[in-house]
Short mmCIF file of C-alpha atoms in Angstrom, two decimals:
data_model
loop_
_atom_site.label_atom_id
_atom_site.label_comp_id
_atom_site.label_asym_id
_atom_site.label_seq_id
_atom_site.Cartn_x
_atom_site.Cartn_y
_atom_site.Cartn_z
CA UNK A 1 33.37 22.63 24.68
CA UNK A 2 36.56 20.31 23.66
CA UNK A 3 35.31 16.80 23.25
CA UNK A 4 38.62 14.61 23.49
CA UNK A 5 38.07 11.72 21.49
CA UNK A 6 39.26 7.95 21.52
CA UNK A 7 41.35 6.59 18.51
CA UNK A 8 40.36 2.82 19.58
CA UNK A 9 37.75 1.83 22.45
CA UNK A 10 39.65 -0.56 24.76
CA UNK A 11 38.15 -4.28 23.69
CA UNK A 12 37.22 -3.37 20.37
CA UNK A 13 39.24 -3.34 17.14
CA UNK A 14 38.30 -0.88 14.19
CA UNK A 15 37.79 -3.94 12.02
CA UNK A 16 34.92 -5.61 13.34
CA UNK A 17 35.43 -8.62 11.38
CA UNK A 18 37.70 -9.78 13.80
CA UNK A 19 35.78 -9.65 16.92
CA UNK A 20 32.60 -12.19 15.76
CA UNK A 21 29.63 -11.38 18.17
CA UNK A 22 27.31 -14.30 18.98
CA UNK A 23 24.63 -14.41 17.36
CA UNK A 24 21.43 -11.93 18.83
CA UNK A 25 18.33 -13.71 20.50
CA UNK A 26 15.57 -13.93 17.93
CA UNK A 27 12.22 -13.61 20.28
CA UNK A 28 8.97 -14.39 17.98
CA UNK A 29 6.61 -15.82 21.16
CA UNK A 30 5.21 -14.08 23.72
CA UNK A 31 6.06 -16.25 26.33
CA UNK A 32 9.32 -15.53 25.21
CA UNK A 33 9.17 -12.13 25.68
CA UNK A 34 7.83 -12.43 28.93
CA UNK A 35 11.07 -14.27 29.85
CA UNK A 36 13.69 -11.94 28.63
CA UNK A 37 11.58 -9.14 30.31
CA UNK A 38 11.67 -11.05 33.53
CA UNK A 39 15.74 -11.94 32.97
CA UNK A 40 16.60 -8.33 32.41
CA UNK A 41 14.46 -6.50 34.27
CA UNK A 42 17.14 -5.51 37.37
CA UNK A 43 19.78 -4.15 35.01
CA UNK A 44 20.56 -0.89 35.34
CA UNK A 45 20.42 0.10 31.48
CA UNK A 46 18.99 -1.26 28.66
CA UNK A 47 20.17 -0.04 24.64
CA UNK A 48 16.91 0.14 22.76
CA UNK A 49 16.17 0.72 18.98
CA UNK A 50 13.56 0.10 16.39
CA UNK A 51 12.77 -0.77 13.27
CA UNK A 52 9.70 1.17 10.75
CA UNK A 53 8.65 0.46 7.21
CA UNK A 54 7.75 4.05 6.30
CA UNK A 55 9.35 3.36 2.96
CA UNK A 56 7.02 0.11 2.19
CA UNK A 57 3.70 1.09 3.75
CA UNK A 58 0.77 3.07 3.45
CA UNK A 59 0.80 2.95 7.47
CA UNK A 60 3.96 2.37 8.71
CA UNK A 61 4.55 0.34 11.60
CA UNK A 62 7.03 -0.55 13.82
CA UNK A 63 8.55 -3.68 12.18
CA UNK A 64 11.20 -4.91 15.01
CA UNK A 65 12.40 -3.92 18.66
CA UNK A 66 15.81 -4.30 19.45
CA UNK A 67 17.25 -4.28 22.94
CA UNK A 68 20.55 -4.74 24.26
CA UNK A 69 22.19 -5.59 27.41
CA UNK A 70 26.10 -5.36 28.24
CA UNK A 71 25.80 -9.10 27.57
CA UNK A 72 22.90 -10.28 25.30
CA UNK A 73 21.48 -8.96 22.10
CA UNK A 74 17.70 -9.06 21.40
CA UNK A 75 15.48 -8.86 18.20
CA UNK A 76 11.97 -8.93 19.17
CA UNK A 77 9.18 -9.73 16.51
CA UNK A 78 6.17 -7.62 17.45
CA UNK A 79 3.90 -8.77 14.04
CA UNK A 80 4.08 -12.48 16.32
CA UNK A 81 4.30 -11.09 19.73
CA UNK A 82 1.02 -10.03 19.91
CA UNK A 83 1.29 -9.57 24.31
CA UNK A 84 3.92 -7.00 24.37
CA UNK A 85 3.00 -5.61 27.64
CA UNK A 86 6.21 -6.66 29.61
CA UNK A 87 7.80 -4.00 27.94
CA UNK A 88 5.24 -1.17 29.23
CA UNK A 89 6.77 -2.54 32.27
CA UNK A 90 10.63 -2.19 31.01
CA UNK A 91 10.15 1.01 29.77
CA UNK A 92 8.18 2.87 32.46
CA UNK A 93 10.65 1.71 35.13
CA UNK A 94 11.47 4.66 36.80
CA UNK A 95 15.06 3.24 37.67
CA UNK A 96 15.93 1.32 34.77
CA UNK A 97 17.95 3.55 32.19
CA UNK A 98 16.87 3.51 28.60
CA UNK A 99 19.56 4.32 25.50
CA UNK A 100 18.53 5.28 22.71
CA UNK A 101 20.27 6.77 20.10
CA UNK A 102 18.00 9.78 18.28
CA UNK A 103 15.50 8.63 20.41
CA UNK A 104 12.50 11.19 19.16
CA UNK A 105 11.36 8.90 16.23
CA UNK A 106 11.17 5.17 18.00
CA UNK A 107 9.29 7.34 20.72
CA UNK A 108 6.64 8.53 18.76
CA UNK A 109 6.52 5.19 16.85
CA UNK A 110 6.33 3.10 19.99
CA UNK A 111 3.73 5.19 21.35
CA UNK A 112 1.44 5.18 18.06
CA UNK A 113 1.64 1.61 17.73
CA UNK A 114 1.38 0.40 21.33
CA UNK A 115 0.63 3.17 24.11
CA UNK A 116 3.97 2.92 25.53
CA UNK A 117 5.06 5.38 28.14
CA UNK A 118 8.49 6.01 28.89
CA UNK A 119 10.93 7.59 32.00
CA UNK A 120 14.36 7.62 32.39
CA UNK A 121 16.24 7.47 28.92
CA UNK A 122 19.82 8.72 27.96
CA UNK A 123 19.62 9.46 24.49
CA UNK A 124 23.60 9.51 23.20
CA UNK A 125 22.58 12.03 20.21
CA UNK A 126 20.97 14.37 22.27
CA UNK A 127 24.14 14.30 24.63
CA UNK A 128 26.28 14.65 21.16
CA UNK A 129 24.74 17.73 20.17
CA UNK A 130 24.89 19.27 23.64
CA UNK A 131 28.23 18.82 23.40
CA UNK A 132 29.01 20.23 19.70
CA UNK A 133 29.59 17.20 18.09
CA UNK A 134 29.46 17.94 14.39
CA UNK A 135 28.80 14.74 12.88
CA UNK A 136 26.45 13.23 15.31
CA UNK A 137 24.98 9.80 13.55
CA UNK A 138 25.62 6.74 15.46
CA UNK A 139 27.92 5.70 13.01
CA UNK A 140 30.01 8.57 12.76
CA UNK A 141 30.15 8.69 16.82
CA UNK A 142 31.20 4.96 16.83
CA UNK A 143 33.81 5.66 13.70
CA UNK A 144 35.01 8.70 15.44
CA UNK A 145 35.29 7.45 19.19
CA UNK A 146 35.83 3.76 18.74
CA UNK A 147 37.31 2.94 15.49
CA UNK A 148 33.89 1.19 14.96
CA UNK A 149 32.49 1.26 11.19
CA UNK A 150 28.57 -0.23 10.70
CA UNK A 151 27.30 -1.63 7.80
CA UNK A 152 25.00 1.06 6.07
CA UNK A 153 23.21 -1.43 3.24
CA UNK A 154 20.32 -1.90 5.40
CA UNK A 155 19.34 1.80 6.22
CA UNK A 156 16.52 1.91 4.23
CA UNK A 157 15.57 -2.12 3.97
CA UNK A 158 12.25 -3.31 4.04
CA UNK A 159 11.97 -4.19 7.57
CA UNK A 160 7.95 -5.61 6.97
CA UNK A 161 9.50 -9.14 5.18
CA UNK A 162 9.60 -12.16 6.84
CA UNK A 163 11.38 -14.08 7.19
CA UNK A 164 14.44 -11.38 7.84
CA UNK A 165 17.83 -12.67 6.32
CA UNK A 166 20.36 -13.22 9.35
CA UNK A 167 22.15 -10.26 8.22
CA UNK A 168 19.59 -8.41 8.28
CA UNK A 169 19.18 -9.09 12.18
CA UNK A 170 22.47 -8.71 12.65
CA UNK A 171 22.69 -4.93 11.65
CA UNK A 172 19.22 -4.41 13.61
CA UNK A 173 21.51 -5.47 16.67
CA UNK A 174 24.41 -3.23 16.16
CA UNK A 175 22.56 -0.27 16.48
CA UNK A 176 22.22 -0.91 20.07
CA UNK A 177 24.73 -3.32 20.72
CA UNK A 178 27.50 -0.32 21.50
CA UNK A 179 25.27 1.97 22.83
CA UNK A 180 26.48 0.98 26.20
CA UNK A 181 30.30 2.82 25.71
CA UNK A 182 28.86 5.18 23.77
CA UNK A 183 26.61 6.38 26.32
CA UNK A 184 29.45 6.06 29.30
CA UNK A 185 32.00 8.21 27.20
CA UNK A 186 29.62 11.02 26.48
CA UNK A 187 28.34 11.38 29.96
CA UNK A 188 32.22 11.50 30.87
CA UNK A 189 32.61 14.52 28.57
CA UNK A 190 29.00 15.63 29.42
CA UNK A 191 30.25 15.94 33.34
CA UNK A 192 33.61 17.42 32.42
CA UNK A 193 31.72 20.39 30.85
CA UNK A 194 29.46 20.92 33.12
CA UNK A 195 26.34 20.17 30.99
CA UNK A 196 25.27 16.81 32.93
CA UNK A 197 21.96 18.28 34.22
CA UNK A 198 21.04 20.37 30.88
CA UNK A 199 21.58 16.48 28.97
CA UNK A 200 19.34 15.49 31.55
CA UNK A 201 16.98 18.12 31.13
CA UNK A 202 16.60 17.22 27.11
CA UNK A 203 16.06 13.37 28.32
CA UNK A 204 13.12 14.13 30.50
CA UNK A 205 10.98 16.42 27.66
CA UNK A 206 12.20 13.87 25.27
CA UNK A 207 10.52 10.87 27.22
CA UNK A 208 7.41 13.89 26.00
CA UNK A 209 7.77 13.39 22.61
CA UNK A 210 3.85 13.03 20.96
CA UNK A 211 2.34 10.04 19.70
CA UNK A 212 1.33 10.67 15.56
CA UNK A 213 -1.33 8.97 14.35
CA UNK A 214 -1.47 7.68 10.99
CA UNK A 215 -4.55 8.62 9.67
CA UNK A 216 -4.90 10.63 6.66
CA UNK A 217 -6.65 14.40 6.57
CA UNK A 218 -7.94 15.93 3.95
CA UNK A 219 -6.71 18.79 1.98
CA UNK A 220 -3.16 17.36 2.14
CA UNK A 221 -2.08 19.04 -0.69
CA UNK A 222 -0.66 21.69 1.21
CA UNK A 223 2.15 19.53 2.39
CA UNK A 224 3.22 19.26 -1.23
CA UNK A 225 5.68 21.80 -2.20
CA UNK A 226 4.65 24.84 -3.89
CA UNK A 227 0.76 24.91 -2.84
CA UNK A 228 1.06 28.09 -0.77
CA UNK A 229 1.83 30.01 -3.99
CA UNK A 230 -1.00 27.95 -6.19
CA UNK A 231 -4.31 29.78 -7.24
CA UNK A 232 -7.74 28.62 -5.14
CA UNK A 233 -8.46 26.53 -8.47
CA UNK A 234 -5.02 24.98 -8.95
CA UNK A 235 -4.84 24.00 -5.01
CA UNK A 236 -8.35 22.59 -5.30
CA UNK A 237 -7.47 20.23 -8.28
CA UNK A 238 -4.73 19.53 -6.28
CA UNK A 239 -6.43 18.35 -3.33
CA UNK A 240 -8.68 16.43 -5.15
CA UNK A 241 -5.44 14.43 -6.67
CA UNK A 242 -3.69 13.82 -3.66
CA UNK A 243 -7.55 12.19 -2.83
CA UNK A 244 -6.86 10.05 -5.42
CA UNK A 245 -3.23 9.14 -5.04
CA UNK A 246 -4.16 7.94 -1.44
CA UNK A 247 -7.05 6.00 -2.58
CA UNK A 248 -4.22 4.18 -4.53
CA UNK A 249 -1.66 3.85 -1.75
CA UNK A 250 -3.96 2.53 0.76
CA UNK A 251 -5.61 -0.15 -1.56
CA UNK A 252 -1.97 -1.20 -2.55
CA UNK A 253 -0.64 -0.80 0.93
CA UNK A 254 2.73 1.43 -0.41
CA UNK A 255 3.57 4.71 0.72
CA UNK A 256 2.45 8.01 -1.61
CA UNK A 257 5.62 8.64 -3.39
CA UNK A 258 5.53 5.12 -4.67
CA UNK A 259 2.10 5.57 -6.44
CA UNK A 260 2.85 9.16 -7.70
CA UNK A 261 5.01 12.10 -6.83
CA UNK A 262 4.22 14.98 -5.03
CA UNK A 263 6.22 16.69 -8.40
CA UNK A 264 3.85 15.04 -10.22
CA UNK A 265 0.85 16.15 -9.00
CA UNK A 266 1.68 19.42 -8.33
CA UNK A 267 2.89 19.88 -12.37
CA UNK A 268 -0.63 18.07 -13.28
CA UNK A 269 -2.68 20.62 -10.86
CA UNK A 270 -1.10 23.50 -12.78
CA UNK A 271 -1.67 21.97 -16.09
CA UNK A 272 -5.40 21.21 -16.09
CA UNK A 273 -5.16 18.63 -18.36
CA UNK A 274 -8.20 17.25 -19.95
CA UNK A 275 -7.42 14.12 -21.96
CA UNK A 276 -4.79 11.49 -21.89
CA UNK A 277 -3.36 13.64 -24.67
CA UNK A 278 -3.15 16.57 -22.58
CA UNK A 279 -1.86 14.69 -19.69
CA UNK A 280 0.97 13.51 -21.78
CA UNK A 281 2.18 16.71 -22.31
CA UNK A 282 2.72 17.67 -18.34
CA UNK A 283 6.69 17.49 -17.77
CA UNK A 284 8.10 14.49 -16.53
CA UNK A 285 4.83 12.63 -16.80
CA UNK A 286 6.28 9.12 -17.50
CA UNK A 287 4.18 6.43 -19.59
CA UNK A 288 3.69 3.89 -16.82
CA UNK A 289 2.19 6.82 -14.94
CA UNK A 290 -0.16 8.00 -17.89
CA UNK A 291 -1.17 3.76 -18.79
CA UNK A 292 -1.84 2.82 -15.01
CA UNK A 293 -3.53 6.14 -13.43
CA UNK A 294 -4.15 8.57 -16.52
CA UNK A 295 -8.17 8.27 -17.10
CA UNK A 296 -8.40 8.29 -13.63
CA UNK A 297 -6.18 11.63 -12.93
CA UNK A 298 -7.72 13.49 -15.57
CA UNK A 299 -11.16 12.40 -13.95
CA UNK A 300 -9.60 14.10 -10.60
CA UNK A 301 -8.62 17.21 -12.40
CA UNK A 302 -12.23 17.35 -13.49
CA UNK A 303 -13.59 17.13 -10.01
CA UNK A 304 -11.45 19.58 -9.03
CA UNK A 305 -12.35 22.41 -11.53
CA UNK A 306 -15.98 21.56 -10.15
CA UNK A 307 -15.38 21.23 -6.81
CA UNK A 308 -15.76 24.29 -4.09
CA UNK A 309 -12.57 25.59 -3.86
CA UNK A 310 -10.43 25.11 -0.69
CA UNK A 311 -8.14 27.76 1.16
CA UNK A 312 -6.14 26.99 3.60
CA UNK A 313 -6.31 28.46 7.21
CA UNK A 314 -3.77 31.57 7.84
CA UNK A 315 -1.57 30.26 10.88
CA UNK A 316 -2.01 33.20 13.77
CA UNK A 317 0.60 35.88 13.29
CA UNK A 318 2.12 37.37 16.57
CA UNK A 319 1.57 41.33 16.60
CA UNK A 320 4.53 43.33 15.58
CA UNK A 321 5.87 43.93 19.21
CA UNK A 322 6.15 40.24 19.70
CA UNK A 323 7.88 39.49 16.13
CA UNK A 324 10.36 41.96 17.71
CA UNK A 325 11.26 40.20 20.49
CA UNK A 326 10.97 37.08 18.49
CA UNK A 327 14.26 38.45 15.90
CA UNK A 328 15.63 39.94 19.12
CA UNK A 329 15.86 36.10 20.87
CA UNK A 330 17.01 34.56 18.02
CA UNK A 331 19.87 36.73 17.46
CA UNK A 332 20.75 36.73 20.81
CA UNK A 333 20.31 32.38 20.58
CA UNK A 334 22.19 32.37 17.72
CA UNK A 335 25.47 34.51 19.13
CA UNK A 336 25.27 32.59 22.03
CA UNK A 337 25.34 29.15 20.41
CA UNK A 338 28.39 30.63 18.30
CA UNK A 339 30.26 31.38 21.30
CA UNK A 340 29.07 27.86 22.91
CA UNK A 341 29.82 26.35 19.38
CA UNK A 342 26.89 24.33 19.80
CA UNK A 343 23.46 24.26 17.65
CA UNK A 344 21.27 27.16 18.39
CA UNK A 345 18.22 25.31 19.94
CA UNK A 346 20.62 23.61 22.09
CA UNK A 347 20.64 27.08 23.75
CA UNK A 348 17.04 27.64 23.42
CA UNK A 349 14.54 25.19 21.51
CA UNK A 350 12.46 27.21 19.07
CA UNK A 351 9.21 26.74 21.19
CA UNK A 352 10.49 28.03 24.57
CA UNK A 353 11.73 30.93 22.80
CA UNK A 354 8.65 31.40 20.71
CA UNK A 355 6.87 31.42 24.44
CA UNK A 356 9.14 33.36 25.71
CA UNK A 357 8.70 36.35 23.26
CA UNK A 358 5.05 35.78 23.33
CA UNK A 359 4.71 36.02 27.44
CA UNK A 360 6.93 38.85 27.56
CA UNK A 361 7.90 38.04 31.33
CA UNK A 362 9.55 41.33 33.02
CA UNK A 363 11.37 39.82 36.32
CA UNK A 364 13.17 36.74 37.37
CA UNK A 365 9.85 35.20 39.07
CA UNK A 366 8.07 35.50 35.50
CA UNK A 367 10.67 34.14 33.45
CA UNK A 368 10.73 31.22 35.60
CA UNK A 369 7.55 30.38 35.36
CA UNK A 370 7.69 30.63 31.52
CA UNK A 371 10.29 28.29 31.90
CA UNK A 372 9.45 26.33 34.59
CA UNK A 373 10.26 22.72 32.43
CA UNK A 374 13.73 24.24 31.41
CA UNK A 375 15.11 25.71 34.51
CA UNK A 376 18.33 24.75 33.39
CA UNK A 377 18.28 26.81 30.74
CA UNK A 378 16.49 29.44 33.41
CA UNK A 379 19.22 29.55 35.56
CA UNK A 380 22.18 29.32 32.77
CA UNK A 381 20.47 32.06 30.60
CA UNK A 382 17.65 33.37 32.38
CA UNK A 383 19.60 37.40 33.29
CA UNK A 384 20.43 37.10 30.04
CA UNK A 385 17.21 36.56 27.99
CA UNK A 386 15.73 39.09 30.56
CA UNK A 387 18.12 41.90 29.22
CA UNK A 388 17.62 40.77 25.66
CA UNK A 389 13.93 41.31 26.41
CA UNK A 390 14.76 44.70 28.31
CA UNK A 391 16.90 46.42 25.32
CA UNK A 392 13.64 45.97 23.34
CA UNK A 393 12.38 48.77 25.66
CA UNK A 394 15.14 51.19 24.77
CA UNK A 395 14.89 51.25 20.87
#
């Protein structure tokens, strides 16, 4: 799958400097909103991105909505724009096209924080990786294709502040401002491969992406590295310091790593330390750590050699028959994608396959229903997953 690429996009130089863009339409009312929803609402696409303060917040939140037309730039406010509902309307509009660019996170994050449902996106990384693009960042695709370079100083920002410095909002807008001959080239080379309907495919279960809350659970020390290979007694001081640590977080409104490491912990919960002496002694344990949180870690690490000791739930393990035809997918995914030159879940995300083995379908009419949301895929690969599965039967 060649991609031919574009030294210089027509209308664009590489030095963006000299081709000023207007300035983008702050929005901060929701009257406002209303009327830009009401202006755009008949064009056929819309570039939309947003912007999260995961690295400032206990609970991130969505911190600004961008959306572009081939004309007009806007940066919506939604801490002032407290009616957002025209968008609901914007972005279940069946016939309206949505671009996004790595579209999975600002899914989930619109959906957490407002409800939002979505239908009919073109997401231009998606369409880069069915392709076998390499280097598939929005600003390596505009670099590569266009001669475009963006401004990377704002990446990780602190979207929460207001007010946002105008160049702040200006970056916001670039990251859907090109989105529009980004999206046109790809589904150029998309068409001229013959993978238009599998892109389209990937769209439609990524409009599915799942909504995360962002409450907290207990027993979250398993997501800290290491804890599958702790004792009982270790993971259960370890529990009851992550306890503590988000305590701390959520009274100060910052995100874990900013009150304590999970490196941290987990050296503290092996340990045991009893005393601010003791505690001083744990690698990498710096002084601010020890002055601000000591008495109060040791106290955890206490609580912990008391407290009933946790174990964490053994995932299901397929029976040895499926874990065969589990290896047996794989490799075949994995040649495939080689030959393709293309990402292996490109040729078969990990959960179809995973259902796949597990199902175990026989004939055509099985497989099909296995993959009944991927009949693309079915009717690409579908005689050849079936004698994958088959050759199982001869060894």
């Amino acid at each position: 799958m060649v991609v031919q690429k574009k030294e210089q996009h027509q209308g664009y130089n590489s030095d963006m400097e000299t081709t000023p863009l207007p300035p983008p339409v702050w929005i901060s009312s929701s009257i406002d909103l209303a009327q830009v929803c009401h202006t755009i609402q008949h064009e056929p696409r819309i570039a939309v991105d947003t912007e999260s303060n995961s690295l400032f917040a206990y609970k991130e939140k969505v911190c600004l909505i961008q959306i572009s037309t081939p004309e007009m730039d806007y940066v919506i406010d939604p801490f002032i724009c407290n009616d957002l509902s025209p968008l609901e309307t914007l972005f279940s509009h069946l016939h309206q096209e949505k671009i996004f660019h790595a579209s999975e996170y600002d899914l989930i994050c619109l959906k957490r924080d407002y409800g939002f449902s979505f239908v009919n996106i073109f997401d231009t990384m998606i369409a880069a990786r069915i392709l076998g693009i390499e280097a598939v960042g929005l600003g390596s695709l505009l670099k590569d294709f266009f001669g475009i370079s963006l401004e990377k100083k704002y990446q990780r920002a602190n979207w929460g502040i207001r007010p946002l410095p105008p160049e702040m909002l200006d970056y916001a807008r670039l990251d859907t401002h090109f989105l529009f001959q980004l999206r046109d080239l790809l589904e150029n080379q998309l068409a001229i491969n013959n993978l238009l309907d599998l892109a389209h495919e990937d769209f439609i279960s990524a409009c599915n992406a799942q909504a995360q809350t962002n409450e907290t659970h207990h027993c979250e020390c398993w997501r800290v590295a290491g804890a599958n290979h702790m004792d009982a007694r270790q993971a259960t001081i370890l529990n009851e310091l992550c306890l503590y640590r988000d305590d701390q977080a959520r009274k100060a409104d910052l995100p874990l790593f900013k009150v304590i490491s999970n490196e941290l912990l987990f050296e503290i919960s092996k340990h045991k330390p009893i005393s601010l002496d003791d505690l001083s002694t744990v690698p990498h344990c710096p002084e601010k750590i020890i002055r601000r949180h000591g008495e109060n870690l040791v106290k955890a690490v206490a609580r912990g050699e008391q407290a009933p000791l946790i174990s964490r739930q053994k995932p299901h393990r397929p029976d040895d028959a499926n874990i065969a035809r589990i290896d047996l997918l794989r490799e075949w995914r994995k040649q495939t994608a080689k030959q393709l030159k293309v990402e292996s879940d490109i040729v078969l995300p990990k959960d179809l396959l995973e259902r796949i083995a597990a199902m175990n379908p026989t004939s055509k009419p099985e497989l099909r229903t296995v993959m009944k949301e991927s009949l693309v895929r079915y009717r690409k690969f579908g005689n050849l997953i079936l004698k994958t599965l088959k050759s199982q039967e001869n060894v």
